mmCIF file with all atom_site columns, C-alpha atoms in Angstrom:
data_model
loop_
_atom_site.group_PDB
_atom_site.id
_atom_site.type_symbol
_atom_site.label_atom_id
_atom_site.label_alt_id
_atom_site.label_comp_id
_atom_site.label_asym_id
_atom_site.label_entity_id
_atom_site.label_seq_id
_atom_site.pdbx_PDB_ins_code
_atom_site.Cartn_x
_atom_site.Cartn_y
_atom_site.Cartn_z
_atom_site.occupancy
_atom_site.B_iso_or_equiv
_atom_site.pdbx_formal_charge
_atom_site.auth_seq_id
_atom_site.auth_comp_id
_atom_site.auth_asym_id
_atom_site.auth_atom_id
_atom_site.pdbx_PDB_model_num
ATOM 1   C CA . UNK S 1 1   ? -7.036  8.305   17.861  1.00 0.00 ? 1   UNK S CA 1
ATOM 2   C CA . UNK S 1 2   ? -6.451  9.703   14.381  1.00 0.00 ? 2   UNK S CA 1
ATOM 3   C CA . UNK S 1 3   ? -4.922  7.655   11.607  1.00 0.00 ? 3   UNK S CA 1
ATOM 4   C CA . UNK S 1 4   ? -2.838  8.652   8.782   1.00 0.00 ? 4   UNK S CA 1
ATOM 5   C CA . UNK S 1 5   ? -4.023  12.063  7.466   1.00 0.00 ? 5   UNK S CA 1
ATOM 6   C CA . UNK S 1 6   ? -3.481  13.148  3.940   1.00 0.00 ? 6   UNK S CA 1
ATOM 7   C CA . UNK S 1 7   ? -4.269  16.337  2.062   1.00 0.00 ? 7   UNK S CA 1
ATOM 8   C CA . UNK S 1 8   ? -5.428  17.504  -0.064  1.00 0.00 ? 8   UNK S CA 1
ATOM 9   C CA . UNK S 1 9   ? -7.713  14.499  -0.871  1.00 0.00 ? 9   UNK S CA 1
ATOM 10  C CA . UNK S 1 10  ? -7.945  15.685  -4.673  1.00 0.00 ? 10  UNK S CA 1
ATOM 11  C CA . UNK S 1 11  ? -5.354  18.013  -6.497  1.00 0.00 ? 11  UNK S CA 1
ATOM 12  C CA . UNK S 1 12  ? -5.820  19.210  -10.082 1.00 0.00 ? 12  UNK S CA 1
ATOM 13  C CA . UNK S 1 13  ? -2.757  20.675  -11.700 1.00 0.00 ? 13  UNK S CA 1
ATOM 14  C CA . UNK S 1 14  ? -1.868  21.834  -15.096 1.00 0.00 ? 14  UNK S CA 1
ATOM 15  C CA . UNK S 1 15  ? 1.208   20.577  -16.950 1.00 0.00 ? 15  UNK S CA 1
ATOM 16  C CA . UNK S 1 16  ? 4.201   22.173  -15.791 1.00 0.00 ? 16  UNK S CA 1
ATOM 17  C CA . UNK S 1 17  ? 3.013   23.213  -12.193 1.00 0.00 ? 17  UNK S CA 1
ATOM 18  C CA . UNK S 1 18  ? 4.097   21.966  -9.011  1.00 0.00 ? 18  UNK S CA 1
ATOM 19  C CA . UNK S 1 19  ? 2.186   19.496  -6.827  1.00 0.00 ? 19  UNK S CA 1
ATOM 20  C CA . UNK S 1 20  ? 2.760   19.297  -2.989  1.00 0.00 ? 20  UNK S CA 1
ATOM 21  C CA . UNK S 1 21  ? 1.280   16.428  -1.221  1.00 0.00 ? 21  UNK S CA 1
ATOM 22  C CA . UNK S 1 22  ? 1.068   16.264  2.661   1.00 0.00 ? 22  UNK S CA 1
ATOM 23  C CA . UNK S 1 23  ? 1.077   13.330  5.042   1.00 0.00 ? 23  UNK S CA 1
ATOM 24  C CA . UNK S 1 24  ? 0.561   13.499  8.886   1.00 0.00 ? 24  UNK S CA 1
ATOM 25  C CA . UNK S 1 25  ? 1.455   10.045  10.160  1.00 0.00 ? 25  UNK S CA 1
ATOM 26  C CA . UNK S 1 26  ? -0.215  8.323   13.012  1.00 0.00 ? 26  UNK S CA 1
ATOM 27  C CA . UNK S 1 27  ? 0.545   10.173  16.263  1.00 0.00 ? 27  UNK S CA 1
ATOM 28  C CA . UNK S 1 28  ? 3.841   8.638   17.697  1.00 0.00 ? 28  UNK S CA 1
ATOM 29  C CA . UNK S 1 29  ? 4.851   7.093   14.276  1.00 0.00 ? 29  UNK S CA 1
ATOM 30  C CA . UNK S 1 30  ? 8.406   8.193   13.133  1.00 0.00 ? 30  UNK S CA 1
ATOM 31  C CA . UNK S 1 31  ? 8.560   6.156   9.838   1.00 0.00 ? 31  UNK S CA 1
ATOM 32  C CA . UNK S 1 32  ? 6.763   7.261   6.645   1.00 0.00 ? 32  UNK S CA 1
ATOM 33  C CA . UNK S 1 33  ? 6.267   5.574   3.340   1.00 0.00 ? 33  UNK S CA 1
ATOM 34  C CA . UNK S 1 34  ? 4.980   6.883   0.041   1.00 0.00 ? 34  UNK S CA 1
ATOM 35  C CA . UNK S 1 35  ? 3.329   4.755   -2.612  1.00 0.00 ? 35  UNK S CA 1
ATOM 36  C CA . UNK S 1 36  ? 1.762   5.431   -6.116  1.00 0.00 ? 36  UNK S CA 1
ATOM 37  C CA . UNK S 1 37  ? -1.240  3.641   -7.561  1.00 0.00 ? 37  UNK S CA 1
ATOM 38  C CA . UNK S 1 38  ? -2.212  3.892   -11.095 1.00 0.00 ? 38  UNK S CA 1
ATOM 39  C CA . UNK S 1 39  ? -5.897  2.862   -12.062 1.00 0.00 ? 39  UNK S CA 1
ATOM 40  C CA . UNK S 1 40  ? -6.599  -0.886  -11.784 1.00 0.00 ? 40  UNK S CA 1
ATOM 41  C CA . UNK S 1 41  ? -3.030  -1.511  -10.452 1.00 0.00 ? 41  UNK S CA 1
ATOM 42  C CA . UNK S 1 42  ? -1.448  -2.440  -7.107  1.00 0.00 ? 42  UNK S CA 1
ATOM 43  C CA . UNK S 1 43  ? 0.561   0.219   -5.157  1.00 0.00 ? 43  UNK S CA 1
ATOM 44  C CA . UNK S 1 44  ? 4.177   0.858   -6.155  1.00 0.00 ? 44  UNK S CA 1
ATOM 45  C CA . UNK S 1 45  ? 6.663   1.900   -3.583  1.00 0.00 ? 45  UNK S CA 1
ATOM 46  C CA . UNK S 1 46  ? 8.201   5.250   -3.876  1.00 0.00 ? 46  UNK S CA 1
ATOM 47  C CA . UNK S 1 47  ? 10.229  6.347   -0.842  1.00 0.00 ? 47  UNK S CA 1
ATOM 48  C CA . UNK S 1 48  ? 10.839  5.486   2.966   1.00 0.00 ? 48  UNK S CA 1
ATOM 49  C CA . UNK S 1 49  ? 11.537  8.020   5.096   1.00 0.00 ? 49  UNK S CA 1
ATOM 50  C CA . UNK S 1 50  ? 12.403  8.613   9.042   1.00 0.00 ? 50  UNK S CA 1
ATOM 51  C CA . UNK S 1 51  ? 12.373  11.878  10.790  1.00 0.00 ? 51  UNK S CA 1
ATOM 52  C CA . UNK S 1 52  ? 14.958  14.073  8.800   1.00 0.00 ? 52  UNK S CA 1
ATOM 53  C CA . UNK S 1 53  ? 16.361  11.110  6.844   1.00 0.00 ? 53  UNK S CA 1
ATOM 54  C CA . UNK S 1 54  ? 15.607  9.522   3.604   1.00 0.00 ? 54  UNK S CA 1
ATOM 55  C CA . UNK S 1 55  ? 16.039  5.639   4.184   1.00 0.00 ? 55  UNK S CA 1
ATOM 56  C CA . UNK S 1 56  ? 15.216  4.129   0.746   1.00 0.00 ? 56  UNK S CA 1
ATOM 57  C CA . UNK S 1 57  ? 14.394  6.209   -2.217  1.00 0.00 ? 57  UNK S CA 1
ATOM 58  C CA . UNK S 1 58  ? 14.686  3.215   -4.709  1.00 0.00 ? 58  UNK S CA 1
ATOM 59  C CA . UNK S 1 59  ? 11.177  3.574   -6.204  1.00 0.00 ? 59  UNK S CA 1
ATOM 60  C CA . UNK S 1 60  ? 11.331  7.366   -6.446  1.00 0.00 ? 60  UNK S CA 1
ATOM 61  C CA . UNK S 1 61  ? 11.651  8.771   -10.253 1.00 0.00 ? 61  UNK S CA 1
ATOM 62  C CA . UNK S 1 62  ? 15.220  10.525  -10.215 1.00 0.00 ? 62  UNK S CA 1
ATOM 63  C CA . UNK S 1 63  ? 13.817  13.709  -11.581 1.00 0.00 ? 63  UNK S CA 1
ATOM 64  C CA . UNK S 1 64  ? 11.152  16.186  -10.433 1.00 0.00 ? 64  UNK S CA 1
ATOM 65  C CA . UNK S 1 65  ? 10.138  14.117  -7.448  1.00 0.00 ? 65  UNK S CA 1
ATOM 66  C CA . UNK S 1 66  ? 11.354  14.717  -3.923  1.00 0.00 ? 66  UNK S CA 1
ATOM 67  C CA . UNK S 1 67  ? 10.167  13.865  -0.468  1.00 0.00 ? 67  UNK S CA 1
ATOM 68  C CA . UNK S 1 68  ? 11.045  15.209  3.100   1.00 0.00 ? 68  UNK S CA 1
ATOM 69  C CA . UNK S 1 69  ? 9.979   14.334  6.575   1.00 0.00 ? 69  UNK S CA 1
ATOM 70  C CA . UNK S 1 70  ? 11.038  17.362  8.738   1.00 0.00 ? 70  UNK S CA 1
ATOM 71  C CA . UNK S 1 71  ? 11.472  17.221  12.560  1.00 0.00 ? 71  UNK S CA 1
ATOM 72  C CA . UNK S 1 72  ? 8.387   19.188  12.814  1.00 0.00 ? 72  UNK S CA 1
ATOM 73  C CA . UNK S 1 73  ? 5.229   19.047  10.452  1.00 0.00 ? 73  UNK S CA 1
ATOM 74  C CA . UNK S 1 74  ? 4.051   16.796  7.975   1.00 0.00 ? 74  UNK S CA 1
ATOM 75  C CA . UNK S 1 75  ? 5.835   14.639  5.344   1.00 0.00 ? 75  UNK S CA 1
ATOM 76  C CA . UNK S 1 76  ? 5.792   16.182  1.938   1.00 0.00 ? 76  UNK S CA 1
ATOM 77  C CA . UNK S 1 77  ? 5.883   14.699  -1.427  1.00 0.00 ? 77  UNK S CA 1
ATOM 78  C CA . UNK S 1 78  ? 6.867   17.331  -4.017  1.00 0.00 ? 78  UNK S CA 1
ATOM 79  C CA . UNK S 1 79  ? 6.453   16.825  -7.923  1.00 0.00 ? 79  UNK S CA 1
ATOM 80  C CA . UNK S 1 80  ? 7.801   19.664  -9.991  1.00 0.00 ? 80  UNK S CA 1
ATOM 81  C CA . UNK S 1 81  ? 6.781   20.483  -13.576 1.00 0.00 ? 81  UNK S CA 1
ATOM 82  C CA . UNK S 1 82  ? 4.060   17.776  -13.415 1.00 0.00 ? 82  UNK S CA 1
ATOM 83  C CA . UNK S 1 83  ? 3.212   15.784  -16.672 1.00 0.00 ? 83  UNK S CA 1
ATOM 84  C CA . UNK S 1 84  ? -0.025  13.971  -17.470 1.00 0.00 ? 84  UNK S CA 1
ATOM 85  C CA . UNK S 1 85  ? 1.725   10.576  -16.578 1.00 0.00 ? 85  UNK S CA 1
ATOM 86  C CA . UNK S 1 86  ? 1.929   11.922  -13.015 1.00 0.00 ? 86  UNK S CA 1
ATOM 87  C CA . UNK S 1 87  ? -1.828  11.435  -12.696 1.00 0.00 ? 87  UNK S CA 1
ATOM 88  C CA . UNK S 1 88  ? -2.346  8.747   -10.094 1.00 0.00 ? 88  UNK S CA 1
ATOM 89  C CA . UNK S 1 89  ? -3.403  8.282   -6.412  1.00 0.00 ? 89  UNK S CA 1
ATOM 90  C CA . UNK S 1 90  ? -0.566  8.757   -4.113  1.00 0.00 ? 90  UNK S CA 1
ATOM 91  C CA . UNK S 1 91  ? -0.610  6.935   -0.634  1.00 0.00 ? 91  UNK S CA 1
ATOM 92  C CA . UNK S 1 92  ? 1.127   7.659   2.451   1.00 0.00 ? 92  UNK S CA 1
ATOM 93  C CA . UNK S 1 93  ? 1.699   4.994   5.266   1.00 0.00 ? 93  UNK S CA 1
ATOM 94  C CA . UNK S 1 94  ? 3.335   5.254   8.647   1.00 0.00 ? 94  UNK S CA 1
ATOM 95  C CA . UNK S 1 95  ? 4.675   2.781   11.197  1.00 0.00 ? 95  UNK S CA 1
ATOM 96  C CA . UNK S 1 96  ? 5.688   3.226   14.751  1.00 0.00 ? 96  UNK S CA 1
ATOM 97  C CA . UNK S 1 97  ? 9.248   1.688   14.377  1.00 0.00 ? 97  UNK S CA 1
ATOM 98  C CA . UNK S 1 98  ? 11.116  -0.137  11.969  1.00 0.00 ? 98  UNK S CA 1
ATOM 99  C CA . UNK S 1 99  ? 8.996   -2.763  10.029  1.00 0.00 ? 99  UNK S CA 1
ATOM 100 C CA . UNK S 1 100 ? 8.230   -5.517  9.872   1.00 0.00 ? 100 UNK S CA 1
ATOM 101 C CA . UNK S 1 101 ? 7.652   -7.081  13.140  1.00 0.00 ? 101 UNK S CA 1
ATOM 102 C CA . UNK S 1 102 ? 4.170   -7.716  14.782  1.00 0.00 ? 102 UNK S CA 1
ATOM 103 C CA . UNK S 1 103 ? 2.717   -4.407  15.923  1.00 0.00 ? 103 UNK S CA 1
ATOM 104 C CA . UNK S 1 104 ? 4.820   -2.376  13.298  1.00 0.00 ? 104 UNK S CA 1
ATOM 105 C CA . UNK S 1 105 ? 3.020   -2.832  10.171  1.00 0.00 ? 105 UNK S CA 1
ATOM 106 C CA . UNK S 1 106 ? 2.302   -0.031  7.863   1.00 0.00 ? 106 UNK S CA 1
ATOM 107 C CA . UNK S 1 107 ? -1.105  1.864   8.017   1.00 0.00 ? 107 UNK S CA 1
ATOM 108 C CA . UNK S 1 108 ? -2.302  3.715   5.066   1.00 0.00 ? 108 UNK S CA 1
ATOM 109 C CA . UNK S 1 109 ? -3.890  7.177   4.650   1.00 0.00 ? 109 UNK S CA 1
ATOM 110 C CA . UNK S 1 110 ? -6.793  7.770   2.306   1.00 0.00 ? 110 UNK S CA 1
ATOM 111 C CA . UNK S 1 111 ? -4.665  8.930   -0.530  1.00 0.00 ? 111 UNK S CA 1
ATOM 112 C CA . UNK S 1 112 ? -4.371  12.084  -2.639  1.00 0.00 ? 112 UNK S CA 1
ATOM 113 C CA . UNK S 1 113 ? -5.804  11.757  -6.195  1.00 0.00 ? 113 UNK S CA 1
ATOM 114 C CA . UNK S 1 114 ? -3.506  13.862  -8.510  1.00 0.00 ? 114 UNK S CA 1
ATOM 115 C CA . UNK S 1 115 ? -5.097  14.694  -11.899 1.00 0.00 ? 115 UNK S CA 1
ATOM 116 C CA . UNK S 1 116 ? -2.747  16.708  -14.486 1.00 0.00 ? 116 UNK S CA 1
ATOM 117 C CA . UNK S 1 117 ? -4.606  18.440  -17.234 1.00 0.00 ? 117 UNK S CA 1
ATOM 118 C CA . UNK M 2 1   ? 12.815  -6.726  -9.324  1.00 0.00 ? 1   UNK M CA 1
ATOM 119 C CA . UNK M 2 2   ? 10.609  -8.657  -7.173  1.00 0.00 ? 2   UNK M CA 1
ATOM 120 C CA . UNK M 2 3   ? 7.068   -9.402  -8.380  1.00 0.00 ? 3   UNK M CA 1
ATOM 121 C CA . UNK M 2 4   ? 3.912   -10.701 -6.847  1.00 0.00 ? 4   UNK M CA 1
ATOM 122 C CA . UNK M 2 5   ? 1.396   -12.487 -9.017  1.00 0.00 ? 5   UNK M CA 1
ATOM 123 C CA . UNK M 2 6   ? -2.027  -12.387 -7.288  1.00 0.00 ? 6   UNK M CA 1
ATOM 124 C CA . UNK M 2 7   ? -5.001  -14.540 -8.691  1.00 0.00 ? 7   UNK M CA 1
ATOM 125 C CA . UNK M 2 8   ? -7.701  -14.439 -9.539  1.00 0.00 ? 8   UNK M CA 1
ATOM 126 C CA . UNK M 2 9   ? -8.005  -10.984 -10.980 1.00 0.00 ? 9   UNK M CA 1
ATOM 127 C CA . UNK M 2 10  ? -11.713 -10.727 -10.107 1.00 0.00 ? 10  UNK M CA 1
ATOM 128 C CA . UNK M 2 11  ? -14.368 -12.926 -8.646  1.00 0.00 ? 11  UNK M CA 1
ATOM 129 C CA . UNK M 2 12  ? -18.235 -12.749 -8.740  1.00 0.00 ? 12  UNK M CA 1
ATOM 130 C CA . UNK M 2 13  ? -19.850 -14.751 -6.105  1.00 0.00 ? 13  UNK M CA 1
ATOM 131 C CA . UNK M 2 14  ? -23.153 -15.106 -4.138  1.00 0.00 ? 14  UNK M CA 1
ATOM 132 C CA . UNK M 2 15  ? -23.636 -14.113 -0.602  1.00 0.00 ? 15  UNK M CA 1
ATOM 133 C CA . UNK M 2 16  ? -22.738 -16.855 1.789   1.00 0.00 ? 16  UNK M CA 1
ATOM 134 C CA . UNK M 2 17  ? -19.952 -18.589 -0.544  1.00 0.00 ? 17  UNK M CA 1
ATOM 135 C CA . UNK M 2 18  ? -16.405 -19.006 0.617   1.00 0.00 ? 18  UNK M CA 1
ATOM 136 C CA . UNK M 2 19  ? -13.826 -17.151 -1.468  1.00 0.00 ? 19  UNK M CA 1
ATOM 137 C CA . UNK M 2 20  ? -10.122 -18.082 -2.005  1.00 0.00 ? 20  UNK M CA 1
ATOM 138 C CA . UNK M 2 21  ? -7.333  -15.968 -3.466  1.00 0.00 ? 21  UNK M CA 1
ATOM 139 C CA . UNK M 2 22  ? -3.424  -16.288 -3.512  1.00 0.00 ? 22  UNK M CA 1
ATOM 140 C CA . UNK M 2 23  ? -0.227  -14.658 -4.174  1.00 0.00 ? 23  UNK M CA 1
ATOM 141 C CA . UNK M 2 24  ? 2.987   -16.162 -5.601  1.00 0.00 ? 24  UNK M CA 1
ATOM 142 C CA . UNK M 2 25  ? 6.315   -14.448 -5.727  1.00 0.00 ? 25  UNK M CA 1
ATOM 143 C CA . UNK M 2 26  ? 9.448   -14.985 -7.768  1.00 0.00 ? 26  UNK M CA 1
ATOM 144 C CA . UNK M 2 27  ? 11.509  -14.585 -4.689  1.00 0.00 ? 27  UNK M CA 1
ATOM 145 C CA . UNK M 2 28  ? 11.419  -15.095 -1.002  1.00 0.00 ? 28  UNK M CA 1
ATOM 146 C CA . UNK M 2 29  ? 9.585   -12.720 1.324   1.00 0.00 ? 29  UNK M CA 1
ATOM 147 C CA . UNK M 2 30  ? 9.795   -12.393 5.355   1.00 0.00 ? 30  UNK M CA 1
ATOM 148 C CA . UNK M 2 31  ? 6.529   -10.980 5.658   1.00 0.00 ? 31  UNK M CA 1
ATOM 149 C CA . UNK M 2 32  ? 3.180   -11.231 3.973   1.00 0.00 ? 32  UNK M CA 1
ATOM 150 C CA . UNK M 2 33  ? 0.208   -8.878  4.451   1.00 0.00 ? 33  UNK M CA 1
ATOM 151 C CA . UNK M 2 34  ? -3.339  -8.754  3.073   1.00 0.00 ? 34  UNK M CA 1
ATOM 152 C CA . UNK M 2 35  ? -5.036  -5.392  2.637   1.00 0.00 ? 35  UNK M CA 1
ATOM 153 C CA . UNK M 2 36  ? -8.532  -4.514  1.513   1.00 0.00 ? 36  UNK M CA 1
ATOM 154 C CA . UNK M 2 37  ? -9.166  -1.259  -0.406  1.00 0.00 ? 37  UNK M CA 1
ATOM 155 C CA . UNK M 2 38  ? -12.505 0.194   -1.031  1.00 0.00 ? 38  UNK M CA 1
ATOM 156 C CA . UNK M 2 39  ? -13.147 2.765   -3.775  1.00 0.00 ? 39  UNK M CA 1
ATOM 157 C CA . UNK M 2 40  ? -11.679 6.177   -3.122  1.00 0.00 ? 40  UNK M CA 1
ATOM 158 C CA . UNK M 2 41  ? -9.771  4.984   0.110   1.00 0.00 ? 41  UNK M CA 1
ATOM 159 C CA . UNK M 2 42  ? -6.463  3.765   1.111   1.00 0.00 ? 42  UNK M CA 1
ATOM 160 C CA . UNK M 2 43  ? -5.744  0.087   1.809   1.00 0.00 ? 43  UNK M CA 1
ATOM 161 C CA . UNK M 2 44  ? -6.811  -1.242  5.224   1.00 0.00 ? 44  UNK M CA 1
ATOM 162 C CA . UNK M 2 45  ? -4.663  -4.092  6.929   1.00 0.00 ? 45  UNK M CA 1
ATOM 163 C CA . UNK M 2 46  ? -6.578  -7.390  7.302   1.00 0.00 ? 46  UNK M CA 1
ATOM 164 C CA . UNK M 2 47  ? -3.871  -9.862  8.436   1.00 0.00 ? 47  UNK M CA 1
ATOM 165 C CA . UNK M 2 48  ? -0.049  -9.758  8.747   1.00 0.00 ? 48  UNK M CA 1
ATOM 166 C CA . UNK M 2 49  ? 2.028   -12.961 8.646   1.00 0.00 ? 49  UNK M CA 1
ATOM 167 C CA . UNK M 2 50  ? 5.692   -13.280 9.818   1.00 0.00 ? 50  UNK M CA 1
ATOM 168 C CA . UNK M 2 51  ? 6.577   -16.931 9.817   1.00 0.00 ? 51  UNK M CA 1
ATOM 169 C CA . UNK M 2 52  ? 6.619   -19.689 7.088   1.00 0.00 ? 52  UNK M CA 1
ATOM 170 C CA . UNK M 2 53  ? 3.741   -21.956 7.625   1.00 0.00 ? 53  UNK M CA 1
ATOM 171 C CA . UNK M 2 54  ? 1.887   -19.553 9.897   1.00 0.00 ? 54  UNK M CA 1
ATOM 172 C CA . UNK M 2 55  ? -1.917  -19.814 9.743   1.00 0.00 ? 55  UNK M CA 1
ATOM 173 C CA . UNK M 2 56  ? -3.878  -16.624 11.041  1.00 0.00 ? 56  UNK M CA 1
ATOM 174 C CA . UNK M 2 57  ? -7.498  -15.946 11.257  1.00 0.00 ? 57  UNK M CA 1
ATOM 175 C CA . UNK M 2 58  ? -9.231  -12.588 11.677  1.00 0.00 ? 58  UNK M CA 1
ATOM 176 C CA . UNK M 2 59  ? -13.049 -13.297 11.966  1.00 0.00 ? 59  UNK M CA 1
ATOM 177 C CA . UNK M 2 60  ? -14.228 -14.849 8.719   1.00 0.00 ? 60  UNK M CA 1
ATOM 178 C CA . UNK M 2 61  ? -10.565 -14.206 7.163   1.00 0.00 ? 61  UNK M CA 1
ATOM 179 C CA . UNK M 2 62  ? -8.008  -16.795 7.334   1.00 0.00 ? 62  UNK M CA 1
ATOM 180 C CA . UNK M 2 63  ? -4.533  -16.406 5.746   1.00 0.00 ? 63  UNK M CA 1
ATOM 181 C CA . UNK M 2 64  ? -1.528  -18.470 5.491   1.00 0.00 ? 64  UNK M CA 1
ATOM 182 C CA . UNK M 2 65  ? 2.210   -17.783 4.840   1.00 0.00 ? 65  UNK M CA 1
ATOM 183 C CA . UNK M 2 66  ? 3.515   -20.507 2.447   1.00 0.00 ? 66  UNK M CA 1
ATOM 184 C CA . UNK M 2 67  ? 6.255   -22.934 3.716   1.00 0.00 ? 67  UNK M CA 1
ATOM 185 C CA . UNK M 2 68  ? 8.476   -21.978 0.664   1.00 0.00 ? 68  UNK M CA 1
ATOM 186 C CA . UNK M 2 69  ? 8.091   -18.196 1.600   1.00 0.00 ? 69  UNK M CA 1
ATOM 187 C CA . UNK M 2 70  ? 7.164   -17.434 -1.926  1.00 0.00 ? 70  UNK M CA 1
ATOM 188 C CA . UNK M 2 71  ? 3.477   -17.650 -1.719  1.00 0.00 ? 71  UNK M CA 1
ATOM 189 C CA . UNK M 2 72  ? 0.335   -16.697 0.711   1.00 0.00 ? 72  UNK M CA 1
ATOM 190 C CA . UNK M 2 73  ? -3.443  -17.297 0.339   1.00 0.00 ? 73  UNK M CA 1
ATOM 191 C CA . UNK M 2 74  ? -6.488  -15.456 1.851   1.00 0.00 ? 74  UNK M CA 1
ATOM 192 C CA . UNK M 2 75  ? -9.621  -17.328 2.403   1.00 0.00 ? 75  UNK M CA 1
ATOM 193 C CA . UNK M 2 76  ? -13.020 -15.423 3.393   1.00 0.00 ? 76  UNK M CA 1
ATOM 194 C CA . UNK M 2 77  ? -15.728 -17.706 4.582   1.00 0.00 ? 77  UNK M CA 1
ATOM 195 C CA . UNK M 2 78  ? -19.515 -16.993 4.357   1.00 0.00 ? 78  UNK M CA 1
ATOM 196 C CA . UNK M 2 79  ? -19.242 -13.937 2.201   1.00 0.00 ? 79  UNK M CA 1
ATOM 197 C CA . UNK M 2 80  ? -21.472 -10.913 3.022   1.00 0.00 ? 80  UNK M CA 1
ATOM 198 C CA . UNK M 2 81  ? -22.111 -7.910  0.754   1.00 0.00 ? 81  UNK M CA 1
ATOM 199 C CA . UNK M 2 82  ? -19.611 -5.610  2.748   1.00 0.00 ? 82  UNK M CA 1
ATOM 200 C CA . UNK M 2 83  ? -16.821 -7.981  1.623   1.00 0.00 ? 83  UNK M CA 1
ATOM 201 C CA . UNK M 2 84  ? -16.899 -6.212  -1.582  1.00 0.00 ? 84  UNK M CA 1
ATOM 202 C CA . UNK M 2 85  ? -13.718 -4.412  -2.689  1.00 0.00 ? 85  UNK M CA 1
ATOM 203 C CA . UNK M 2 86  ? -10.283 -4.977  -3.868  1.00 0.00 ? 86  UNK M CA 1
ATOM 204 C CA . UNK M 2 87  ? -8.016  -7.304  -2.062  1.00 0.00 ? 87  UNK M CA 1
ATOM 205 C CA . UNK M 2 88  ? -4.237  -6.803  -2.137  1.00 0.00 ? 88  UNK M CA 1
ATOM 206 C CA . UNK M 2 89  ? -1.430  -9.141  -1.006  1.00 0.00 ? 89  UNK M CA 1
ATOM 207 C CA . UNK M 2 90  ? 1.838   -7.262  -0.034  1.00 0.00 ? 90  UNK M CA 1
ATOM 208 C CA . UNK M 2 91  ? 5.111   -8.681  0.749   1.00 0.00 ? 91  UNK M CA 1
ATOM 209 C CA . UNK M 2 92  ? 8.448   -7.445  2.415   1.00 0.00 ? 92  UNK M CA 1
ATOM 210 C CA . UNK M 2 93  ? 11.641  -9.155  1.523   1.00 0.00 ? 93  UNK M CA 1
ATOM 211 C CA . UNK M 2 94  ? 13.828  -7.602  4.524   1.00 0.00 ? 94  UNK M CA 1
ATOM 212 C CA . UNK M 2 95  ? 17.380  -6.922  4.136   1.00 0.00 ? 95  UNK M CA 1
ATOM 213 C CA . UNK M 2 96  ? 18.211  -3.501  2.439   1.00 0.00 ? 96  UNK M CA 1
ATOM 214 C CA . UNK M 2 97  ? 14.528  -3.416  1.480   1.00 0.00 ? 97  UNK M CA 1
ATOM 215 C CA . UNK M 2 98  ? 12.936  -3.687  4.922   1.00 0.00 ? 98  UNK M CA 1
ATOM 216 C CA . UNK M 2 99  ? 10.923  -0.695  4.531   1.00 0.00 ? 99  UNK M CA 1
ATOM 217 C CA . UNK M 2 100 ? 9.524   -1.494  1.155   1.00 0.00 ? 100 UNK M CA 1
ATOM 218 C CA . UNK M 2 101 ? 6.193   -3.415  0.468   1.00 0.00 ? 101 UNK M CA 1
ATOM 219 C CA . UNK M 2 102 ? 5.683   -5.011  -2.843  1.00 0.00 ? 102 UNK M CA 1
ATOM 220 C CA . UNK M 2 103 ? 2.150   -5.272  -3.796  1.00 0.00 ? 103 UNK M CA 1
ATOM 221 C CA . UNK M 2 104 ? 0.200   -7.647  -5.934  1.00 0.00 ? 104 UNK M CA 1
ATOM 222 C CA . UNK M 2 105 ? -2.033  -6.403  -8.747  1.00 0.00 ? 105 UNK M CA 1
ATOM 223 C CA . UNK M 2 106 ? -5.332  -7.066  -6.544  1.00 0.00 ? 106 UNK M CA 1
ATOM 224 C CA . UNK M 2 107 ? -8.352  -9.285  -6.625  1.00 0.00 ? 107 UNK M CA 1
ATOM 225 C CA . UNK M 2 108 ? -11.667 -7.484  -7.294  1.00 0.00 ? 108 UNK M CA 1
ATOM 226 C CA . UNK M 2 109 ? -14.556 -9.187  -5.370  1.00 0.00 ? 109 UNK M CA 1
ATOM 227 C CA . UNK M 2 110 ? -18.096 -8.663  -6.148  1.00 0.00 ? 110 UNK M CA 1
ATOM 228 C CA . UNK M 2 111 ? -20.785 -10.309 -3.854  1.00 0.00 ? 111 UNK M CA 1
ATOM 229 C CA . UNK M 2 112 ? -24.332 -10.671 -5.226  1.00 0.00 ? 112 UNK M CA 1
ATOM 230 C CA . UNK M 2 113 ? -26.918 -10.698 -2.480  1.00 0.00 ? 113 UNK M CA 1
#
């Protein structure tokens, strides 16, 4: 009974490179959410996706960041031309259906720690 | 935008003591959740609350959804060393933001044996 899986767990990139973060939701969950956490802060919402659709991207920076959740395969958060300020922990969560009702809470993965040199 | 103020920021307690932490919001939330995060890991759901006034327990943990829908508290009774970690409240406002959780800044709990 696997939970949310994220890889890689740690990612180091140099300024200007691309970062691709992958998230496999709990089996049977069709809703995925991405959050960013800076050191000693709470998580900040970035984007909410359902299979092949972006539902809410109000927390996503307008430039360099994109997310997808294809019909087959994991959800991908892509950061182009990374800068030092992108260094953070990125968490993915999933839920079985539309939140928020009992049994449809968001369950989080272990995160990807991105370090930009 | 919506903001959650969580307090206290940190707590240092002795094993066996009770702990209380709370969150207040500038706006109404339809759902309140409490998560615990260990170093290097993702948040783990502790308790979810869906109705104003609701009081829910999970073992030694008890949480309440405030009547005004703008606050929530979490109590931990008879703390043990494995309670150490960062506790986050999170709220969902529903409506067009139904997928978005807003998180508090966290309460760092240290338990001395």
